[in-house]
PDB file of C-alpha atoms and ligand atoms in Angstrom:
ATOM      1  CA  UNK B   1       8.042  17.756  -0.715  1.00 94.00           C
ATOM      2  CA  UNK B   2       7.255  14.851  -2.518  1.00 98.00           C
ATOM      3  CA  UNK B   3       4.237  11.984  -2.625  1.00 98.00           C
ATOM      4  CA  UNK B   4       3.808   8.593  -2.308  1.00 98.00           C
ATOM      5  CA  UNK B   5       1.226   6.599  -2.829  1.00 99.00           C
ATOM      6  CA  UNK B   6       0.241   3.950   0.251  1.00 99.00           C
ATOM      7  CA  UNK B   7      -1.958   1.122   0.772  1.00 99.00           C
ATOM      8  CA  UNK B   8      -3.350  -0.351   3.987  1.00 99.00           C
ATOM      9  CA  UNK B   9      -4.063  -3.759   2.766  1.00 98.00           C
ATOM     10  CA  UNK B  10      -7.179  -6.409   3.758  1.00 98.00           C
ATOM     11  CA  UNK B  11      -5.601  -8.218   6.598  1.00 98.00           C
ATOM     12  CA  UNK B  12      -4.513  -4.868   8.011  1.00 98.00           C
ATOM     13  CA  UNK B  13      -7.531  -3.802   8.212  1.00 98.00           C
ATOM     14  CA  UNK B  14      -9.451  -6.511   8.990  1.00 98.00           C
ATOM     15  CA  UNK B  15      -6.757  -7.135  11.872  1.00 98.00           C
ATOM     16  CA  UNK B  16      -7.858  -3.382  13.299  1.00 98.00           C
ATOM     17  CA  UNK B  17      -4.225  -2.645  12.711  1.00 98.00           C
ATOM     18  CA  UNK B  18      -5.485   0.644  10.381  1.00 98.00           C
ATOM     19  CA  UNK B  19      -5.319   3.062  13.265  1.00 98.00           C
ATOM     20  CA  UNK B  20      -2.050   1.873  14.436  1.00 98.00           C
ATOM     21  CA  UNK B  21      -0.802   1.736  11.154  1.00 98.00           C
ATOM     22  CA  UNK B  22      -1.942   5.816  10.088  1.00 98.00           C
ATOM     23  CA  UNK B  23      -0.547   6.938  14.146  1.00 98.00           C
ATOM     24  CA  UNK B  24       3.172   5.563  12.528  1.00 98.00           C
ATOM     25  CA  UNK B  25       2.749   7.776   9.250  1.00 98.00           C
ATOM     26  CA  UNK B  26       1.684  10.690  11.189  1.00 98.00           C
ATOM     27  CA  UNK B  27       4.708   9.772  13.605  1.00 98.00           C
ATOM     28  CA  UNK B  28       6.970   9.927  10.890  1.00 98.00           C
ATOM     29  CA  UNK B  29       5.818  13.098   9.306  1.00 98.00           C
ATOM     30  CA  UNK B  30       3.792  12.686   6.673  1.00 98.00           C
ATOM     31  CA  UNK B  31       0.716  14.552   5.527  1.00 98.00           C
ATOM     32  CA  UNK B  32      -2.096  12.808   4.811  1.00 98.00           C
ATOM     33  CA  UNK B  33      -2.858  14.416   1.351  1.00 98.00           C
ATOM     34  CA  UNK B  34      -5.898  12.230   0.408  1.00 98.00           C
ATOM     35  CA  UNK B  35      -7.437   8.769   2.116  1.00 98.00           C
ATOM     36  CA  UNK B  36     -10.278   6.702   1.484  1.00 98.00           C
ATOM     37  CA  UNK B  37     -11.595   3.445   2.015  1.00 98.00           C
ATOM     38  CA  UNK B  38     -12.096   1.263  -0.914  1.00 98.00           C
ATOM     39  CA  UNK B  39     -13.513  -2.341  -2.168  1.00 98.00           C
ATOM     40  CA  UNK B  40     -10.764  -2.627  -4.842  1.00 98.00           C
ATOM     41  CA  UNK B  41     -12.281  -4.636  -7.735  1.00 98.00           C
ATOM     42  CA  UNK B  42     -10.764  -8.009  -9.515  1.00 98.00           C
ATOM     43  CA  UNK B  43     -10.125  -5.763 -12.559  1.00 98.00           C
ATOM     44  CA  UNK B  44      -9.136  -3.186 -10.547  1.00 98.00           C
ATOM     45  CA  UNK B  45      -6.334  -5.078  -8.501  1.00 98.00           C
ATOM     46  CA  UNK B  46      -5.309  -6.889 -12.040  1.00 98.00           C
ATOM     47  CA  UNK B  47      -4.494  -3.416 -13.340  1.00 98.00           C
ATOM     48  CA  UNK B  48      -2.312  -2.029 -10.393  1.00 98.00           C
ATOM     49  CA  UNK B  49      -0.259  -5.203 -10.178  1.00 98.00           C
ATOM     50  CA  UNK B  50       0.383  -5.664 -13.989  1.00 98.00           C
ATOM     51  CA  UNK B  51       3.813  -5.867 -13.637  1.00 97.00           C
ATOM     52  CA  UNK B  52       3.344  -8.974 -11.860  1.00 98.00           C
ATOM     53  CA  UNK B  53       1.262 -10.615 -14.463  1.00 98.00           C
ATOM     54  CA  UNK B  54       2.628 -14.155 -14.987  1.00 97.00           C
ATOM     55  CA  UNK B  55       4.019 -14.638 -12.129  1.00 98.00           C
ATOM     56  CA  UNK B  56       2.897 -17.570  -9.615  1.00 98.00           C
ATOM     57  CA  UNK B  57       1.676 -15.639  -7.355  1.00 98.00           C
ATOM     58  CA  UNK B  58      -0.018 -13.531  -9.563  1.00 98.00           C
ATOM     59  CA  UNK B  59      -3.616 -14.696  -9.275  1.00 98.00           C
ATOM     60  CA  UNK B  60      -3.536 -15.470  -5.173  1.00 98.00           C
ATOM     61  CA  UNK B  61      -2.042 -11.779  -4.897  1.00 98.00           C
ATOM     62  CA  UNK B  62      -5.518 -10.696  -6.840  1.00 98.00           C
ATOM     63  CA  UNK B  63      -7.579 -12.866  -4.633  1.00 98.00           C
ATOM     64  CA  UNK B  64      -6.152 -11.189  -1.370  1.00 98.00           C
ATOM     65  CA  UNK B  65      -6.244  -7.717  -2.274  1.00 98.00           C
ATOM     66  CA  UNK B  66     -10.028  -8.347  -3.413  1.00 98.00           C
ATOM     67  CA  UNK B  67     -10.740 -10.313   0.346  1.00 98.00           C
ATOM     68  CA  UNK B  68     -11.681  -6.986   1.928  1.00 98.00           C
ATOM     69  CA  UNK B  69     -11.765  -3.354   2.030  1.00 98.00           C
ATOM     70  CA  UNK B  70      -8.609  -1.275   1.955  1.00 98.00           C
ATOM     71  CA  UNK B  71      -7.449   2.142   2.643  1.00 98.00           C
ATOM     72  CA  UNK B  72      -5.965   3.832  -0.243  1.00 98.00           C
ATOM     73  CA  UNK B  73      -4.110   7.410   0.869  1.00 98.00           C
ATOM     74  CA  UNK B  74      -1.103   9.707  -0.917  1.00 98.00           C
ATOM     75  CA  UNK B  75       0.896  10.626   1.337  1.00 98.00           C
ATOM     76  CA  UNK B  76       3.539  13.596   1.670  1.00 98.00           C
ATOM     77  CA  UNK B  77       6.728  14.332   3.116  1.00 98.00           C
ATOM     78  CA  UNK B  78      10.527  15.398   1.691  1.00 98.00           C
ATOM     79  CA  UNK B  79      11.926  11.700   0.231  1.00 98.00           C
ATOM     80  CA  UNK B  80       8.104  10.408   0.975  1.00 98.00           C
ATOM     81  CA  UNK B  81       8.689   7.391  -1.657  1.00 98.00           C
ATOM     82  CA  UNK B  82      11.770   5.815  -0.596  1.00 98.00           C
ATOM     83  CA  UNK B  83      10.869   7.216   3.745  1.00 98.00           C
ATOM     84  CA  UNK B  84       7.456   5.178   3.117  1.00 99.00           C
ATOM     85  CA  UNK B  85       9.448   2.445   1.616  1.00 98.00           C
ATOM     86  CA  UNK B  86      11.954   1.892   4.507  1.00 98.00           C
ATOM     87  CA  UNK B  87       9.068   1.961   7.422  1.00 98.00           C
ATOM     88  CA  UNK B  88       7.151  -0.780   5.585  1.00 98.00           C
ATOM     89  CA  UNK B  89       9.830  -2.839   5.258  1.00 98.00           C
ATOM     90  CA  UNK B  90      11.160  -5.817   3.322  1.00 98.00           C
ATOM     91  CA  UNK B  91       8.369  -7.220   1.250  1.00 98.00           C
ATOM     92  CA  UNK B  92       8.881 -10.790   2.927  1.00 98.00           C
ATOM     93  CA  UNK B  93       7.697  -9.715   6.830  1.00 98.00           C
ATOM     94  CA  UNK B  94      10.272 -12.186   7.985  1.00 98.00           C
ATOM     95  CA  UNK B  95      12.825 -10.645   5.974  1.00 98.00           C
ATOM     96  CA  UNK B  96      12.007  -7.215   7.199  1.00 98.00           C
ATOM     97  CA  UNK B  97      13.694  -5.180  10.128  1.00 98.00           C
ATOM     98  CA  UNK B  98      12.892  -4.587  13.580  1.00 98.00           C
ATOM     99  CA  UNK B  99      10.395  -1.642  13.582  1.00 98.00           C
ATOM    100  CA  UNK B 100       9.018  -1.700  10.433  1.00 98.00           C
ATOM    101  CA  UNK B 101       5.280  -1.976   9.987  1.00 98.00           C
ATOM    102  CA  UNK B 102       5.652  -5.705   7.831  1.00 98.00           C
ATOM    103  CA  UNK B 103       7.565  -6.815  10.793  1.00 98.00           C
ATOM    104  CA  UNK B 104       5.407  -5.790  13.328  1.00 98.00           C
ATOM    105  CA  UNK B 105       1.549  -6.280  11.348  1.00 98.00           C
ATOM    106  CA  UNK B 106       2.647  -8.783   8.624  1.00 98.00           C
ATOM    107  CA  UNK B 107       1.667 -12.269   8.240  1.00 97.00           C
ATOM    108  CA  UNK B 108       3.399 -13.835   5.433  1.00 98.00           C
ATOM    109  CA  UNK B 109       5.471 -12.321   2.043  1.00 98.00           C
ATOM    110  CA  UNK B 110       1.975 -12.257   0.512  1.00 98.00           C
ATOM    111  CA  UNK B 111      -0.343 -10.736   3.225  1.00 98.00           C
ATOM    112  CA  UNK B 112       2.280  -8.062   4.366  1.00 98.00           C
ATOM    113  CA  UNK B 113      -0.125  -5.255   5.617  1.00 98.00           C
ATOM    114  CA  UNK B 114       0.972  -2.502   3.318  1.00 99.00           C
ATOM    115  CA  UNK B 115       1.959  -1.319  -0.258  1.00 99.00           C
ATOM    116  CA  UNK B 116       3.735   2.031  -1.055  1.00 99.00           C
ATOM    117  CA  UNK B 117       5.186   2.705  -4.302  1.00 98.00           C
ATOM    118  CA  UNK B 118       8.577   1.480  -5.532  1.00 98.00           C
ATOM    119  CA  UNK B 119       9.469   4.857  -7.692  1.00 98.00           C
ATOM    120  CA  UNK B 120       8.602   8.122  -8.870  1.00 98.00           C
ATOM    121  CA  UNK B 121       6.836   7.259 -11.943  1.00 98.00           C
ATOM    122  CA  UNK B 122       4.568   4.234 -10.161  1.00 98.00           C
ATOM    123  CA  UNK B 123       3.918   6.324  -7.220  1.00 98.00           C
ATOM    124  CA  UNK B 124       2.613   9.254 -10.178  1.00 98.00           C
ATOM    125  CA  UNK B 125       0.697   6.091 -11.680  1.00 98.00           C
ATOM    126  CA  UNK B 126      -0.792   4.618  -8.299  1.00 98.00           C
ATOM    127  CA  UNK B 127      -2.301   8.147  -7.451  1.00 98.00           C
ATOM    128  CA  UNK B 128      -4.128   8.938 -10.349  1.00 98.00           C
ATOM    129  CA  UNK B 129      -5.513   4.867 -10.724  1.00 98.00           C
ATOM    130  CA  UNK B 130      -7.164   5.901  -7.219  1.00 98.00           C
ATOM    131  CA  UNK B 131      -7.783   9.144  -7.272  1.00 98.00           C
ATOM    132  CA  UNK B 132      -9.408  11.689  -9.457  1.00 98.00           C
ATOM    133  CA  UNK B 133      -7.538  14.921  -9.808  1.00 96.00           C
ATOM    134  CA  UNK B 134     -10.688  16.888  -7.483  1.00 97.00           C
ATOM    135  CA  UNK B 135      -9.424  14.667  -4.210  1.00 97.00           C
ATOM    136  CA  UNK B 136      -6.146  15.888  -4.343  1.00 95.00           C
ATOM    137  CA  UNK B 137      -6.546  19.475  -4.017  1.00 90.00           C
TER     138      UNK B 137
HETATM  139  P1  IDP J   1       6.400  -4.724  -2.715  1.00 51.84           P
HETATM  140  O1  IDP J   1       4.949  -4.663  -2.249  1.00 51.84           O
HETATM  141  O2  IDP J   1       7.352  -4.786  -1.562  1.00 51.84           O
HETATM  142  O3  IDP J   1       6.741  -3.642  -3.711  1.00 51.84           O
HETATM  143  P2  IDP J   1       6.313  -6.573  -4.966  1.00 51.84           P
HETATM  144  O4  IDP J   1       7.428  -7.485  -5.366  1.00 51.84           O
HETATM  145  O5  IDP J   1       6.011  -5.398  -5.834  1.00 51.84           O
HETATM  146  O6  IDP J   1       6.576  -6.130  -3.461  1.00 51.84           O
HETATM  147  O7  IDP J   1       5.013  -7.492  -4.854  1.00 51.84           O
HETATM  148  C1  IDP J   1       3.729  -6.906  -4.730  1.00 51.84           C
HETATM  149  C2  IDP J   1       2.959  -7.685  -3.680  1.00 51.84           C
HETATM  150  O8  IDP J   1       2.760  -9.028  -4.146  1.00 51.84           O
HETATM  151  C3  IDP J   1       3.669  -7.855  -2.340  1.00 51.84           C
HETATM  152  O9  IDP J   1       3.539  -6.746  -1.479  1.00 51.84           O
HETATM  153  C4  IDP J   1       2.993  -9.076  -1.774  1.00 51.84           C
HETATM  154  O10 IDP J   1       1.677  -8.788  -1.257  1.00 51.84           O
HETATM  155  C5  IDP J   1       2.830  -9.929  -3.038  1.00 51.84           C
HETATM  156  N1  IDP J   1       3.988 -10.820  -3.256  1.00 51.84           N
HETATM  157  C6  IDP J   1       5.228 -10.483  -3.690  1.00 51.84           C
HETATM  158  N2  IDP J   1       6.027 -11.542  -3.809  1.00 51.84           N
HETATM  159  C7  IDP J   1       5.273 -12.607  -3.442  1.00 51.84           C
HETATM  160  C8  IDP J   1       5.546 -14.015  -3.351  1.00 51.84           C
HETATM  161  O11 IDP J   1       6.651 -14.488  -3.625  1.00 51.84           O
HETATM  162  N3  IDP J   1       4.506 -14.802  -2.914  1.00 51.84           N
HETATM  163  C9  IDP J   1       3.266 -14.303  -2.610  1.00 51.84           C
HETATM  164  N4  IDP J   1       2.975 -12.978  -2.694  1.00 51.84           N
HETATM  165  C10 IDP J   1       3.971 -12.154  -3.093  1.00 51.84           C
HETATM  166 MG1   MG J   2       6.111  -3.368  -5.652  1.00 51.84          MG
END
């Protein structure tokens, strides 16, 4: 078993696309191992997207992921990073395959529903920046 570390992003839920969105994870097998809703500060969404500090987008990426609460869950199956991966879908929803949750809930390569880690060492990163180690017993 291994875990990955997913977002459901502002326009997700805002959209009232959540439920839908945590009925597909459950439909593919994962365990839920921790999920909460969260008001992710500026700071806050600086620091998880560091690596894309610099880039054009950088700043508008900060000001959606601060436009509304998300849900912030680890989740756990066998290949759980690269499984969660390949239901979201290519980052660019118009890019991404039939079936996958950016195709179906995504509105543009910026407001693309969900995030789920790219690796094993970000997805080990991503869950402790969320959670403390007493919400993932
Ligand atoms: P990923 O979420 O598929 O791993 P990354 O390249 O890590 O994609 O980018 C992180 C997030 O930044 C994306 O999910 C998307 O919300 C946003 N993003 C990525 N590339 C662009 C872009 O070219 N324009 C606007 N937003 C972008
Ligand atoms: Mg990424």
């Amino acid at each position: 078993m291994e875990k990955t570390f997913a977002i459901i992003k502002p326009d997700a839920v805002e959209a009232k696309n959540a439920g839908k969105i945590l009925s597909r994870i459950e439909a593919e097998g994962f365990g839920i191992v921790a999920l909460k809703k969260h008001e992710i500060t500026k700071a806050e969404a600086e620091g998880f997207y560091a690596e894309h500090k610099g880039k054009g987008f950088f700043s508008s990426l900060v000001t959606y992921m601060t436009s509304g609460p998300i849900l912030v869950m680890v989740l756990e199956r066998d290949s759980a990073i690269a499984h969660w991966r390949a239901v979201m879908g290519a980052t660019d929803p118009a890019k991404a395959d039939a079936g996958t949750i950016r195709k179906e809930f995504g509105a543009s390569i910026e407001r693309n529903a969900v995030h789920g880690s790219a690796n094993p060492a970000d997805a080990a990163r991503e869950v402790v920046y969320f959670f403390p180690a007493f919400e993932l017993l």
